[in-house]
Amino acid sequence: MTKALDPAGQLKLVIFDCDGVLVDSEGPSCRATAEFARSKGLSMTDEEAHRRFAGMALPQVVSELEAELGHSLPDETAFILRENLVQMMKKSAEPVSGAPEMLSGIRSLGLPVRVGSNSSLREMDAKFERTGMTQFFPENRIHSANDMGCPKPAPDVYLYAAKAEGVLPENCVVIEDSDTGAEAAWKAGMACVLLRSEDMPAPPFWPVEGSVRIAHLDELVPLLRRTLESQKPA
């Protein structure tokens, strides 16, 4: 059994990453990036693209590709990749296994939720509409690090979400699956639940005090319930 979280303060807000935590879009996104890289003459498998770019904002992806190519790409490259991804997500985005049930469970705990993602707001709108998750995340509870100009691993999007909720960073837990996202949570001073299968390596800076790792979303609601119960006065 996964132990309870140990955030620095009382747990008052759950902040979700989007891709790989709520919506199964990392695979299609990274495959599209690999196809684009190959179209530019780079030798890149889908698996390599996933390993290198999962959780990374598109402008960062473009910069990495430019460095490997040795020359600049057109200014509109990130925009084109994003528009292609929006259209792809409208047709093929699927929820991560157990995500809708997990969100219903967290709602029953009375914990407010927000999203902080490197995806643009347009991408997330398409993903949540396709997967039926819009009911859980009104527009004012979705925050884009890309649109802020401060992609993860910068902590800005998580700090903004906490401020918008009116709580301190130590009152928040972030649900992440990527190294860059977990690093952003750590830099923000927030507890983190790392969603990652047991056969995958942890981030280089893991373990982080007060944070835990789970292999499936069905572990999250019991974990948060135990955390809330552990914080009740004796």
XYZ file of C-alpha atoms in Angstrom:
234
model
C 0.000 0.000 0.000
C 1.276 3.463 -0.901
C 1.791 5.561 2.219
C 0.016 8.879 2.743
C 1.479 12.028 1.280
C 3.308 14.328 3.652
C 2.835 17.846 2.245
C 4.371 20.708 4.199
C 0.898 22.129 4.947
C -2.740 21.070 4.982
C -3.805 19.643 1.615
C -6.204 22.101 -0.052
C -5.663 21.799 -3.815
C -4.886 19.069 -6.359
C -3.146 20.272 -9.541
C -3.033 17.894 -12.496
C -0.702 17.776 -15.416
C -2.722 17.003 -18.551
C -0.779 14.812 -20.954
C 0.007 11.355 -19.652
C -1.959 11.952 -16.443
C -5.479 12.796 -17.624
C -5.276 12.426 -21.407
C -3.336 9.731 -23.238
C -1.831 12.145 -25.739
C 1.919 11.851 -25.173
C 2.201 8.891 -27.538
C 0.408 10.484 -30.510
C 2.144 13.808 -29.894
C 5.622 12.285 -29.792
C 4.875 10.129 -32.857
C 3.882 13.277 -34.736
C 7.140 14.923 -33.629
C 9.143 11.914 -34.793
C 7.430 11.986 -38.183
C 8.209 15.684 -38.511
C 11.859 15.084 -37.538
C 12.191 12.328 -40.120
C 10.651 14.602 -42.754
C 13.526 17.010 -42.070
C 16.151 14.301 -42.555
C 16.742 13.278 -38.945
C 16.886 9.621 -37.960
C 14.478 9.415 -35.029
C 12.255 6.567 -33.896
C 8.909 7.087 -32.211
C 10.382 5.610 -29.024
C 13.303 8.059 -29.044
C 10.937 10.990 -29.533
C 8.858 9.866 -26.551
C 11.952 9.477 -24.386
C 13.307 12.893 -25.327
C 10.215 15.057 -25.683
C 7.519 13.718 -23.340
C 6.301 16.601 -21.199
C 8.259 19.192 -23.178
C 6.630 22.359 -24.559
C 6.589 22.635 -28.363
C 8.927 25.671 -28.544
C 11.472 23.623 -26.594
C 10.954 20.684 -28.952
C 11.603 22.942 -31.942
C 14.783 24.294 -30.313
C 16.037 20.742 -29.730
C 15.345 19.805 -33.348
C 17.084 22.942 -34.612
C 20.167 22.118 -32.535
C 20.275 18.620 -34.008
C 19.692 19.855 -37.542
C 22.282 22.591 -37.185
C 20.014 25.275 -38.624
C 16.872 27.231 -37.787
C 13.412 26.078 -38.728
C 10.756 28.497 -40.024
C 9.270 30.759 -37.364
C 5.864 29.164 -37.772
C 7.087 25.598 -37.071
C 5.814 25.454 -33.478
C 2.479 26.913 -34.569
C 2.109 24.343 -37.362
C 2.991 21.465 -35.036
C 0.483 22.736 -32.471
C -2.330 23.115 -35.003
C -1.656 19.605 -36.308
C -1.787 18.337 -32.742
C -5.074 20.133 -31.989
C -6.704 18.502 -35.002
C -5.250 15.126 -34.039
C -6.558 15.435 -30.476
C -10.053 16.347 -31.666
C -10.183 12.959 -33.376
C -8.035 10.627 -31.301
C -7.502 11.846 -27.723
C -8.421 9.228 -25.132
C -8.509 9.424 -21.334
C -5.731 7.808 -19.368
C -7.059 4.563 -17.898
C -9.119 5.329 -14.799
C -8.979 9.119 -15.156
C -12.750 9.892 -15.242
C -13.446 7.603 -12.280
C -10.520 9.105 -10.362
C -11.789 12.660 -10.955
C -15.233 11.688 -9.692
C -13.589 10.217 -6.606
C -11.604 13.361 -5.879
C -14.756 15.422 -6.280
C -16.366 13.253 -3.583
C -13.457 14.081 -1.258
C -14.312 17.777 -1.587
C -10.871 18.723 -2.883
C -10.722 21.454 -5.549
C -8.790 20.640 -8.727
C -6.904 22.614 -11.368
C -4.761 21.763 -14.403
C -1.271 23.080 -15.123
C 0.187 21.873 -18.425
C 2.789 22.660 -21.069
C -0.005 22.234 -23.619
C -1.741 25.329 -24.956
C -5.277 26.141 -23.853
C -6.517 25.279 -27.376
C -4.908 21.844 -27.146
C -6.407 21.180 -23.723
C -9.853 22.360 -24.812
C -9.722 19.834 -27.668
C -8.470 17.029 -25.406
C -10.971 17.593 -22.613
C -13.895 17.975 -24.995
C -12.967 14.773 -26.838
C -12.537 12.801 -23.579
C -15.591 14.226 -21.786
C -13.572 15.815 -18.982
C -14.750 19.389 -19.512
C -17.257 18.899 -16.669
C -14.379 18.595 -14.200
C -12.356 21.564 -15.441
C -14.115 24.857 -16.178
C -12.005 27.191 -18.310
C -10.831 29.276 -15.347
C -9.293 26.160 -13.775
C -7.069 25.282 -16.748
C -3.644 26.939 -16.900
C -1.118 26.750 -19.736
C 2.594 27.127 -19.078
C 3.041 27.496 -22.835
C 0.610 30.403 -23.055
C 2.294 32.000 -20.031
C 5.670 31.758 -21.788
C 7.145 29.824 -18.840
C 7.116 26.108 -19.724
C 8.037 23.448 -17.205
C 10.433 22.696 -15.576
C 9.848 26.317 -14.551
C 7.391 26.270 -11.616
C 5.373 29.305 -12.760
C 2.233 27.508 -13.938
C 1.881 25.637 -10.649
C 2.517 28.736 -8.578
C -0.082 30.582 -10.649
C -2.646 27.830 -10.065
C -2.073 28.002 -6.307
C -2.414 31.786 -6.310
C -5.620 31.578 -8.364
C -7.046 29.166 -5.771
C -5.908 31.420 -2.925
C -3.720 28.780 -1.260
C -0.012 28.495 -0.504
C 2.284 26.139 -2.452
C 2.668 23.920 0.606
C -1.110 23.321 0.521
C -0.918 21.781 -2.976
C -0.172 18.396 -4.467
C 0.770 18.041 -8.128
C -0.014 14.888 -10.123
C 2.702 14.394 -12.744
C 4.166 11.754 -15.003
C 7.159 13.511 -16.614
C 10.565 14.460 -15.247
C 10.081 18.094 -16.304
C 6.707 18.308 -14.573
C 7.900 16.654 -11.364
C 10.852 19.060 -11.333
C 8.455 21.998 -11.727
C 6.427 20.778 -8.741
C 9.605 20.376 -6.682
C 10.763 23.897 -7.595
C 7.315 25.248 -6.671
C 7.634 23.780 -3.188
C 4.663 21.462 -3.715
C 4.180 17.800 -2.883
C 4.076 15.564 -5.937
C 2.474 12.253 -6.853
C 4.540 10.744 -9.656
C 2.402 8.526 -11.911
C 4.816 6.064 -13.467
C 4.900 2.303 -13.982
C 7.261 0.352 -11.779
C 9.452 -0.732 -14.697
C 10.290 2.872 -15.619
C 13.179 4.772 -13.996
C 12.459 7.612 -11.585
C 13.611 11.185 -12.319
C 17.278 11.846 -11.443
C 16.290 13.970 -8.413
C 13.780 11.443 -7.034
C 12.784 10.597 -4.306
C 11.521 13.972 -3.095
C 10.624 14.469 0.561
C 6.861 14.501 1.101
C 6.107 13.046 -2.345
C 5.191 9.535 -3.465
C 5.068 7.415 -6.595
C 2.100 5.403 -7.890
C 1.730 3.059 -10.855
C -1.958 3.595 -11.654
C -4.550 6.303 -11.166
C -6.765 3.986 -9.122
C -4.229 4.450 -6.303
C -4.712 8.214 -6.161
C -8.079 8.677 -4.436
C -7.243 6.258 -1.568
C -3.881 8.016 -1.201
C -5.475 11.452 -0.945
C -8.148 10.126 1.423
C -5.451 8.761 3.766
C -3.605 12.055 3.550
C -6.689 14.049 4.525
C -7.469 11.666 7.382
C -3.889 11.895 8.673
C -4.224 15.680 8.852
C -7.353 15.684 11.003
C -6.822 16.832 14.617
C -6.397 13.926 16.999
